[in-house]
JSON list of C-alpha atoms in Angstrom, two decimals:
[
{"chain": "A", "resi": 26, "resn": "UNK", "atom": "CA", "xyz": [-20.76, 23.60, -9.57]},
{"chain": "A", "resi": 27, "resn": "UNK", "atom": "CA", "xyz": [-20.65, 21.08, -6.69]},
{"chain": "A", "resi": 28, "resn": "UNK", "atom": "CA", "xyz": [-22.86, 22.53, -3.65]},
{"chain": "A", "resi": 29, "resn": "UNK", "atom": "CA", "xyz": [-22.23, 20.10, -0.80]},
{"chain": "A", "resi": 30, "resn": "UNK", "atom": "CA", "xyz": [-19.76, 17.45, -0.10]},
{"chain": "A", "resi": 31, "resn": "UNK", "atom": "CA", "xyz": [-21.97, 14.81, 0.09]},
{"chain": "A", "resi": 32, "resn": "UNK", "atom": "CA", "xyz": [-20.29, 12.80, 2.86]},
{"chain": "A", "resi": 33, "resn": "UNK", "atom": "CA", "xyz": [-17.05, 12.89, 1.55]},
{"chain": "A", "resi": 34, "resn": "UNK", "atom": "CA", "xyz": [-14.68, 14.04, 4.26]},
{"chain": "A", "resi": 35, "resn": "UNK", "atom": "CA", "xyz": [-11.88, 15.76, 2.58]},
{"chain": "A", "resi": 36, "resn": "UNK", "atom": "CA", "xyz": [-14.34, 18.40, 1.03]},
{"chain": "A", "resi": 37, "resn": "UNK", "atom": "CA", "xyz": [-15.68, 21.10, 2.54]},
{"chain": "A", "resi": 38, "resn": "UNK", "atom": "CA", "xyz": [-19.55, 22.74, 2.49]},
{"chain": "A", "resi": 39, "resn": "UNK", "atom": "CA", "xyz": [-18.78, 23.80, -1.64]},
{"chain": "A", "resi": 40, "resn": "UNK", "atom": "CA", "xyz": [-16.74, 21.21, -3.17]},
{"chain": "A", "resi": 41, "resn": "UNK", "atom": "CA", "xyz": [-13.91, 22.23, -2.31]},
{"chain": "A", "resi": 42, "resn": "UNK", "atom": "CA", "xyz": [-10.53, 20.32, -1.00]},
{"chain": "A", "resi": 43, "resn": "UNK", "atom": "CA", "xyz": [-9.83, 20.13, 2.70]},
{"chain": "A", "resi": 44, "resn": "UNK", "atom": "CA", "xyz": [-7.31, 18.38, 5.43]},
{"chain": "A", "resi": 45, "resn": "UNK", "atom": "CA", "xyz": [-9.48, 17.09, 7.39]},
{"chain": "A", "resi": 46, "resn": "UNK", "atom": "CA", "xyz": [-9.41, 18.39, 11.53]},
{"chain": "A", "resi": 47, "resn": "UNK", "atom": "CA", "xyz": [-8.88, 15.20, 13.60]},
{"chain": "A", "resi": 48, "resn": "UNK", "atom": "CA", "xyz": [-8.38, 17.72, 16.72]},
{"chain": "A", "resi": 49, "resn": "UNK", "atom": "CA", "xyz": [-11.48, 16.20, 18.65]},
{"chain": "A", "resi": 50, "resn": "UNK", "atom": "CA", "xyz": [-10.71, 12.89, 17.91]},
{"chain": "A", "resi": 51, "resn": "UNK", "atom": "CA", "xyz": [-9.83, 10.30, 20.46]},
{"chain": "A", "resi": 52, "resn": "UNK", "atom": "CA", "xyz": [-6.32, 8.80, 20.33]},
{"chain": "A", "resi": 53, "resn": "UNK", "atom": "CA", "xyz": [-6.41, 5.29, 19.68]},
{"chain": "A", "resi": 54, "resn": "UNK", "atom": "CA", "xyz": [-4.63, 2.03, 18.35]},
{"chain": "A", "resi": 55, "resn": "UNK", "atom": "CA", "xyz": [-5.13, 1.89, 14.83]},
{"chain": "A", "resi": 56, "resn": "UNK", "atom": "CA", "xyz": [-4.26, -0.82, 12.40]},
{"chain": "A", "resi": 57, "resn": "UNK", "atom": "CA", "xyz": [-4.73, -1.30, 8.49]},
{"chain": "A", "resi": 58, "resn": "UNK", "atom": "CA", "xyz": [-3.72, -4.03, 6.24]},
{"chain": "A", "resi": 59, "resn": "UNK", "atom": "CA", "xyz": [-3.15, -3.83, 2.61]},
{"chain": "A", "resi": 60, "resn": "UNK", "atom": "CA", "xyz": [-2.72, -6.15, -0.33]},
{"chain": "A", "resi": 61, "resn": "UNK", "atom": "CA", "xyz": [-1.62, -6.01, -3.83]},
{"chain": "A", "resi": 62, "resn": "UNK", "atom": "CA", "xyz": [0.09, -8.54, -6.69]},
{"chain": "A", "resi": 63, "resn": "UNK", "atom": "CA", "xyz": [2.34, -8.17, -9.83]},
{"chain": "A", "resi": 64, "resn": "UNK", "atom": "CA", "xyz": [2.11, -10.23, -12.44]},
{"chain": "A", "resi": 65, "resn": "UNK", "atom": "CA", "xyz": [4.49, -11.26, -14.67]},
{"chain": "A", "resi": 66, "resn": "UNK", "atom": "CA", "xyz": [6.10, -14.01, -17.12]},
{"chain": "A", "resi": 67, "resn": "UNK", "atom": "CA", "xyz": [7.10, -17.05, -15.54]},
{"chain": "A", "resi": 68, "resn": "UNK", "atom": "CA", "xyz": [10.87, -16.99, -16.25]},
{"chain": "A", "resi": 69, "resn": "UNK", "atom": "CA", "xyz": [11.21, -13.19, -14.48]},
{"chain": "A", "resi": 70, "resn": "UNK", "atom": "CA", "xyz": [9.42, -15.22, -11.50]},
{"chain": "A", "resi": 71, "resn": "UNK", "atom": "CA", "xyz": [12.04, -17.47, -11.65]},
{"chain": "A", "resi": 72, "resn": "UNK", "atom": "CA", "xyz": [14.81, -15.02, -11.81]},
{"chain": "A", "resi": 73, "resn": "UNK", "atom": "CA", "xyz": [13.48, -12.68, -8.62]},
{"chain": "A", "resi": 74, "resn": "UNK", "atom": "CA", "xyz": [13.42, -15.96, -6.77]},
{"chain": "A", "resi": 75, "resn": "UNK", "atom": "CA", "xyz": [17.33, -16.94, -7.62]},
{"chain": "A", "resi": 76, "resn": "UNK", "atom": "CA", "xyz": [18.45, -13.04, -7.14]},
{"chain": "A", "resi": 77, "resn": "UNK", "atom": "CA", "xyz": [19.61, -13.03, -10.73]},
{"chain": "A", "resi": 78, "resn": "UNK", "atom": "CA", "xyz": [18.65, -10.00, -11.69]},
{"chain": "A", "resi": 79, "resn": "UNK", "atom": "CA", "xyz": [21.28, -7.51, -12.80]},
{"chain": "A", "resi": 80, "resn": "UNK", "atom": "CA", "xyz": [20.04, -4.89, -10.28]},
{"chain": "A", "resi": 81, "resn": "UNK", "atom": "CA", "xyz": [20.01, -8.27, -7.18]},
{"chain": "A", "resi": 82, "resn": "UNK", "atom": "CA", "xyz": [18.22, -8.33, -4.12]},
{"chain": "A", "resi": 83, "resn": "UNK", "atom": "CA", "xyz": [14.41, -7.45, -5.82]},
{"chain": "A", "resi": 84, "resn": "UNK", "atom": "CA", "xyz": [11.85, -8.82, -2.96]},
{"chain": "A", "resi": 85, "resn": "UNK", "atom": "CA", "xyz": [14.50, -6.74, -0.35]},
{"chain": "A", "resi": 86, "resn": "UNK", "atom": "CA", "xyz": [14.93, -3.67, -2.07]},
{"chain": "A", "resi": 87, "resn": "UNK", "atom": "CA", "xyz": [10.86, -3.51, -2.75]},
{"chain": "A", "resi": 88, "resn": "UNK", "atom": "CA", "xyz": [10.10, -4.59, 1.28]},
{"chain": "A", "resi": 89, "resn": "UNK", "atom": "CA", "xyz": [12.35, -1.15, 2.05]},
{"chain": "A", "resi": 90, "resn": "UNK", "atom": "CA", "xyz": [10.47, 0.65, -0.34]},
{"chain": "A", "resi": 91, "resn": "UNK", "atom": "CA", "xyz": [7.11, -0.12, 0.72]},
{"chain": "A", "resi": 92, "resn": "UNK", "atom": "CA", "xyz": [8.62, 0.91, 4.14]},
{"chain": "A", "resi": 93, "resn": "UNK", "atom": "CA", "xyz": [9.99, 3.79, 3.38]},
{"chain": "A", "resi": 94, "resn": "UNK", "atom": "CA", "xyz": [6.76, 4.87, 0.97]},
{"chain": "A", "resi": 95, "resn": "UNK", "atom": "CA", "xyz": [4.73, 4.19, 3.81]},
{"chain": "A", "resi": 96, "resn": "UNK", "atom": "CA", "xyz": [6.91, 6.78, 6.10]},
{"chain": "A", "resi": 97, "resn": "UNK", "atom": "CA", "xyz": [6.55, 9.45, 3.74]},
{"chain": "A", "resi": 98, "resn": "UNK", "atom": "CA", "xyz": [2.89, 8.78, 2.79]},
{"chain": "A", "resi": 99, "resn": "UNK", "atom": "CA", "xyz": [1.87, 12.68, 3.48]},
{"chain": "A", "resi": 100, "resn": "UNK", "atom": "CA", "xyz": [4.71, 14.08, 1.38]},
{"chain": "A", "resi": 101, "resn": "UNK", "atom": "CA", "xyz": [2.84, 11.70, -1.64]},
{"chain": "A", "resi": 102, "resn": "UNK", "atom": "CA", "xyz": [-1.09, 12.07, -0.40]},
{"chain": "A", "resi": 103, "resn": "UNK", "atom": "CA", "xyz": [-1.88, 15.90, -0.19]},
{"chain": "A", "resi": 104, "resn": "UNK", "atom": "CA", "xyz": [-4.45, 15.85, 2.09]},
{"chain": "A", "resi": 105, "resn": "UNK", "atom": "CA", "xyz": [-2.87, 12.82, 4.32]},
{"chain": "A", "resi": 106, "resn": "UNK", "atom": "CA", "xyz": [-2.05, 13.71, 8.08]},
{"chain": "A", "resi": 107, "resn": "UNK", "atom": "CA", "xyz": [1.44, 13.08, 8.69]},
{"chain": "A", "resi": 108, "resn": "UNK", "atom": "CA", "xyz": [1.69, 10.22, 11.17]},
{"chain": "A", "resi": 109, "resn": "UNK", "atom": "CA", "xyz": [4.07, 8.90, 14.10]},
{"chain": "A", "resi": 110, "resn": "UNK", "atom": "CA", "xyz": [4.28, 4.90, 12.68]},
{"chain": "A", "resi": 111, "resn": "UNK", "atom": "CA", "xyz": [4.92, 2.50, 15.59]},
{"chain": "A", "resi": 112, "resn": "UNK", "atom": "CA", "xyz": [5.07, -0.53, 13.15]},
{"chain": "A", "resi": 113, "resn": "UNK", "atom": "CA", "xyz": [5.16, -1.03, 8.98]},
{"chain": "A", "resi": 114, "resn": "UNK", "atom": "CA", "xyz": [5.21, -4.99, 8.17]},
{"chain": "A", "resi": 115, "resn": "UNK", "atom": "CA", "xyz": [5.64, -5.93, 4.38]},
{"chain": "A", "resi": 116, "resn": "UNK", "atom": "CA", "xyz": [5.15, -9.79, 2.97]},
{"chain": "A", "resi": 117, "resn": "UNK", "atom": "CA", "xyz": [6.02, -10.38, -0.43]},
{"chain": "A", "resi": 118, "resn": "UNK", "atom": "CA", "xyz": [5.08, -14.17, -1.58]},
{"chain": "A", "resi": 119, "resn": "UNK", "atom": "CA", "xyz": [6.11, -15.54, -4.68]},
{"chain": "A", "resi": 120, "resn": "UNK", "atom": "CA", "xyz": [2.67, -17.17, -6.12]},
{"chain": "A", "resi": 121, "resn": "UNK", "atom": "CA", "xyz": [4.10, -20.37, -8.46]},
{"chain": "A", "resi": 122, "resn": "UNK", "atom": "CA", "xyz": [0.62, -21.23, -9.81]},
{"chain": "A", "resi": 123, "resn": "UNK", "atom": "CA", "xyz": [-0.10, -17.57, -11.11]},
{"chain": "A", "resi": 124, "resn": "UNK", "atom": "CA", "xyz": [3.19, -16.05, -11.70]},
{"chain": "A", "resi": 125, "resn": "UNK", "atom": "CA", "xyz": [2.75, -13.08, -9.05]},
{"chain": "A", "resi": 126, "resn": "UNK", "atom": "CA", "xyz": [4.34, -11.58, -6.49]},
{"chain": "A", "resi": 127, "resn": "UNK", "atom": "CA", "xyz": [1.73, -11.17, -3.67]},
{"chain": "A", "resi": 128, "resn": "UNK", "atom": "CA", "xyz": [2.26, -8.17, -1.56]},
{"chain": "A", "resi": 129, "resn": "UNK", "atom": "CA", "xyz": [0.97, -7.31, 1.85]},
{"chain": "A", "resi": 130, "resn": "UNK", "atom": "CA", "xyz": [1.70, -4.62, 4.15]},
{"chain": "A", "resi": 131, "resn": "UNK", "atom": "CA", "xyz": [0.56, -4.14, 8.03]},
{"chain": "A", "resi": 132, "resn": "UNK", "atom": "CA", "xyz": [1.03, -0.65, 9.46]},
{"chain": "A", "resi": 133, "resn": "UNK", "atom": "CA", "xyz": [0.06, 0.30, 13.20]},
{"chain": "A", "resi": 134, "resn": "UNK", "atom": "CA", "xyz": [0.11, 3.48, 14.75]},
{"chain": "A", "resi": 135, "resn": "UNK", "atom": "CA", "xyz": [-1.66, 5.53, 18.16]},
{"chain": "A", "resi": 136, "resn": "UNK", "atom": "CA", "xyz": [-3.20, 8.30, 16.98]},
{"chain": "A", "resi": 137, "resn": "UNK", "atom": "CA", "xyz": [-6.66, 10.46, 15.99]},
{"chain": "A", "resi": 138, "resn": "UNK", "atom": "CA", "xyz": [-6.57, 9.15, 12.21]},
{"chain": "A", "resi": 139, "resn": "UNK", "atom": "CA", "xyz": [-6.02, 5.96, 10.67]},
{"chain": "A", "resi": 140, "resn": "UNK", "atom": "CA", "xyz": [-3.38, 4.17, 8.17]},
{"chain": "A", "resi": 141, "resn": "UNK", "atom": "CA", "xyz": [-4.95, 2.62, 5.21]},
{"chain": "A", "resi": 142, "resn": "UNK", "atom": "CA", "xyz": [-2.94, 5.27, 3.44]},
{"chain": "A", "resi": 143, "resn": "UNK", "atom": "CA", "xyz": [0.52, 4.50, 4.67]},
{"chain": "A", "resi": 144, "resn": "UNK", "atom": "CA", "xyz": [-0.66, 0.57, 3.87]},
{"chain": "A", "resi": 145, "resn": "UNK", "atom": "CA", "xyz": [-2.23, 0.96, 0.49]},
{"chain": "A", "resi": 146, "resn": "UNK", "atom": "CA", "xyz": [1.65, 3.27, -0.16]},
{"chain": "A", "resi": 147, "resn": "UNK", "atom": "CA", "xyz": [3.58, 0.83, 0.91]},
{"chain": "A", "resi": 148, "resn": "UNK", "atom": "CA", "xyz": [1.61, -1.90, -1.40]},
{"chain": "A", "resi": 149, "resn": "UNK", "atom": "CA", "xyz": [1.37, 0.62, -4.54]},
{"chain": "A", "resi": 150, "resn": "UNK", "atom": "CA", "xyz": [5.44, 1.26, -4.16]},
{"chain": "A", "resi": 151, "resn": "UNK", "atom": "CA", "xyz": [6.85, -2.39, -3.43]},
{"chain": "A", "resi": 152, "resn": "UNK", "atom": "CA", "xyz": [5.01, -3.11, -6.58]},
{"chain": "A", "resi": 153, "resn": "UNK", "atom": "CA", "xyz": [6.31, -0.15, -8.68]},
{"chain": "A", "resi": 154, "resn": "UNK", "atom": "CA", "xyz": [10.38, -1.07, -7.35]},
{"chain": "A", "resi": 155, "resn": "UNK", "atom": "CA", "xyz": [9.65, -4.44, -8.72]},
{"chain": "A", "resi": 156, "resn": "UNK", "atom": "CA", "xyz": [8.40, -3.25, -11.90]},
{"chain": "A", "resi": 157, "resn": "UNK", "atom": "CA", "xyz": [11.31, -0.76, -12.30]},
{"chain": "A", "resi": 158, "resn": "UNK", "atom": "CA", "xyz": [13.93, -3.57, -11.19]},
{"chain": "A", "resi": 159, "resn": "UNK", "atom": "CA", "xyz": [12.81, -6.12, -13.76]},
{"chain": "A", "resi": 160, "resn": "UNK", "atom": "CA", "xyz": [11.38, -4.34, -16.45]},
{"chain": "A", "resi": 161, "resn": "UNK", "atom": "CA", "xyz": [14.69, -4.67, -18.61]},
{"chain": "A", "resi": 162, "resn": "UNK", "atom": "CA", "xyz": [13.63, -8.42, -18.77]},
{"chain": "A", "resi": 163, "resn": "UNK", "atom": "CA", "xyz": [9.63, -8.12, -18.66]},
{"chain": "A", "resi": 164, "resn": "UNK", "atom": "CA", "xyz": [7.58, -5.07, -19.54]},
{"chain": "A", "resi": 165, "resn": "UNK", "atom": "CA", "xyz": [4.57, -6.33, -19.62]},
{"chain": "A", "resi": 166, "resn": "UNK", "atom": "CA", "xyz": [3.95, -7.02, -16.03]},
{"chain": "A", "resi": 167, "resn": "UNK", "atom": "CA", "xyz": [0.81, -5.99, -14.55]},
{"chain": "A", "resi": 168, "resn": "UNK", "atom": "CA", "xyz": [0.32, -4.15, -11.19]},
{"chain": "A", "resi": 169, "resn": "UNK", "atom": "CA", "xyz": [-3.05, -4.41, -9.35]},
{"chain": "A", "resi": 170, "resn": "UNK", "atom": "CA", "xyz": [-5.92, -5.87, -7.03]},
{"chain": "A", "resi": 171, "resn": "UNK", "atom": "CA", "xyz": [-4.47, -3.47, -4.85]},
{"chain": "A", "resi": 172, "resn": "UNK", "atom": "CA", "xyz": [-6.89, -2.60, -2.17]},
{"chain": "A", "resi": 173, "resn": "UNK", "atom": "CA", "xyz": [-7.65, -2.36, 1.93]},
{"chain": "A", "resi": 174, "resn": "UNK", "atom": "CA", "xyz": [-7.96, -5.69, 3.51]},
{"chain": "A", "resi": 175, "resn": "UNK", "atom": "CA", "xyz": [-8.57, -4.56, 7.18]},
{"chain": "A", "resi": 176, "resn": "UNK", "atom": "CA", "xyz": [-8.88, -1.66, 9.23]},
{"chain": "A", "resi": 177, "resn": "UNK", "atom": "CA", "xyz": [-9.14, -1.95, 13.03]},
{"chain": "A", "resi": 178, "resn": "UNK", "atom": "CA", "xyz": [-9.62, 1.57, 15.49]},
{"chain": "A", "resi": 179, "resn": "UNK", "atom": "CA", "xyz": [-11.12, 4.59, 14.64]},
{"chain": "A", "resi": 180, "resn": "UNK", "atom": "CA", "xyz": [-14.76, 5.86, 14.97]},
{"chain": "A", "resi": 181, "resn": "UNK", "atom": "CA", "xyz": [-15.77, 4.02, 12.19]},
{"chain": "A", "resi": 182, "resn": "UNK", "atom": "CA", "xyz": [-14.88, 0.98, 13.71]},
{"chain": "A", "resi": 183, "resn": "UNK", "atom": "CA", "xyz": [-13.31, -1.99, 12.02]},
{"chain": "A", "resi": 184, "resn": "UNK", "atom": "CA", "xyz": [-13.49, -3.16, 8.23]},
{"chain": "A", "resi": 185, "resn": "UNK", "atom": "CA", "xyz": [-12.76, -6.96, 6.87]},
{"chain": "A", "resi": 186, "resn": "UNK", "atom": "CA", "xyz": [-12.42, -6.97, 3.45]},
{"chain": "A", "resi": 187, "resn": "UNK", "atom": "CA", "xyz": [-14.93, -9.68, 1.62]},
{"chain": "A", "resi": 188, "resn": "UNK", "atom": "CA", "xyz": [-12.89, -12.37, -0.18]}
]
């Protein structure tokens, strides 16, 4: 049996989970950046890029899912605050040399708690509507290197990624 949280924030004193109470925190601008790639055969590359899929507009639909994923990001995270968004940004760039889509989402809000969350969501689920729209054609793409990239505001202060 677990008998302190050791440092992790979203347990409490015995092990168990918690929301954690950003009450006494100071309102502030807060900023995170996420990125993420699929992988996939060359010729379903080329296909997303001339909107010849059956199912058409791929790099659209999975931009509006990332946004929407990244709205509802406490509905999916159980222990996630739920979070007024002032601004969700998704990139997707085709990646010719290693037959990826490379995904990056921005998310900004003012508030006591931060959005790597909502940007690391919007990442996982761009990814996951391109799998799902082109997986009659290529099953055995690969989702991943999805991770933070930058965090700016907060107590903790800001967070660059290493290369």
């Amino acid at each position: 049996m677990m008998t302190a949280n050791k440092g992790l924030t979203h347990l409490d004193e015995s092990g168990g989970a918690k929301m954690v109470d950003v009450g006494g925190k100071p309102t502030t601008r807060r900023i995170a950046r996420a990125g993420g790639r699929i992988t996939m055969k060359p010729e379903t590359l080329q296909l997303i890029r001339a909107g010849d899929l059956k199912k058409g507009d791929v790099l659209g639909v999975a931009r509006i899912a990332g946004i929407m994923a990244a709205k509802r990001t406490a509905e999916l995270i159980p222990l996630c605050h739920p979070l007024p968004l002032e601004d969700i940004a998704l990139e997707l760039t085709i990646n010719e040399d290693e037959s990826a889509i490379e995904i990056g989402a921005t998310v900004k809000t003012t508030g006591q708690t931060g959005v790597e969350m909502e940007a690391l969501t919007a990442v996982s689920v761009a990814a996951l509507t391109i799998y799902d729209m082109a997986k009659a054609i290529d099953r055995e793409m690969r989702i991943g290197d999805i991770r933070l990239l930058e965090k700016r505001g907060g107590a903790r202060g800001d967070f660059l990624a290493e290369k």
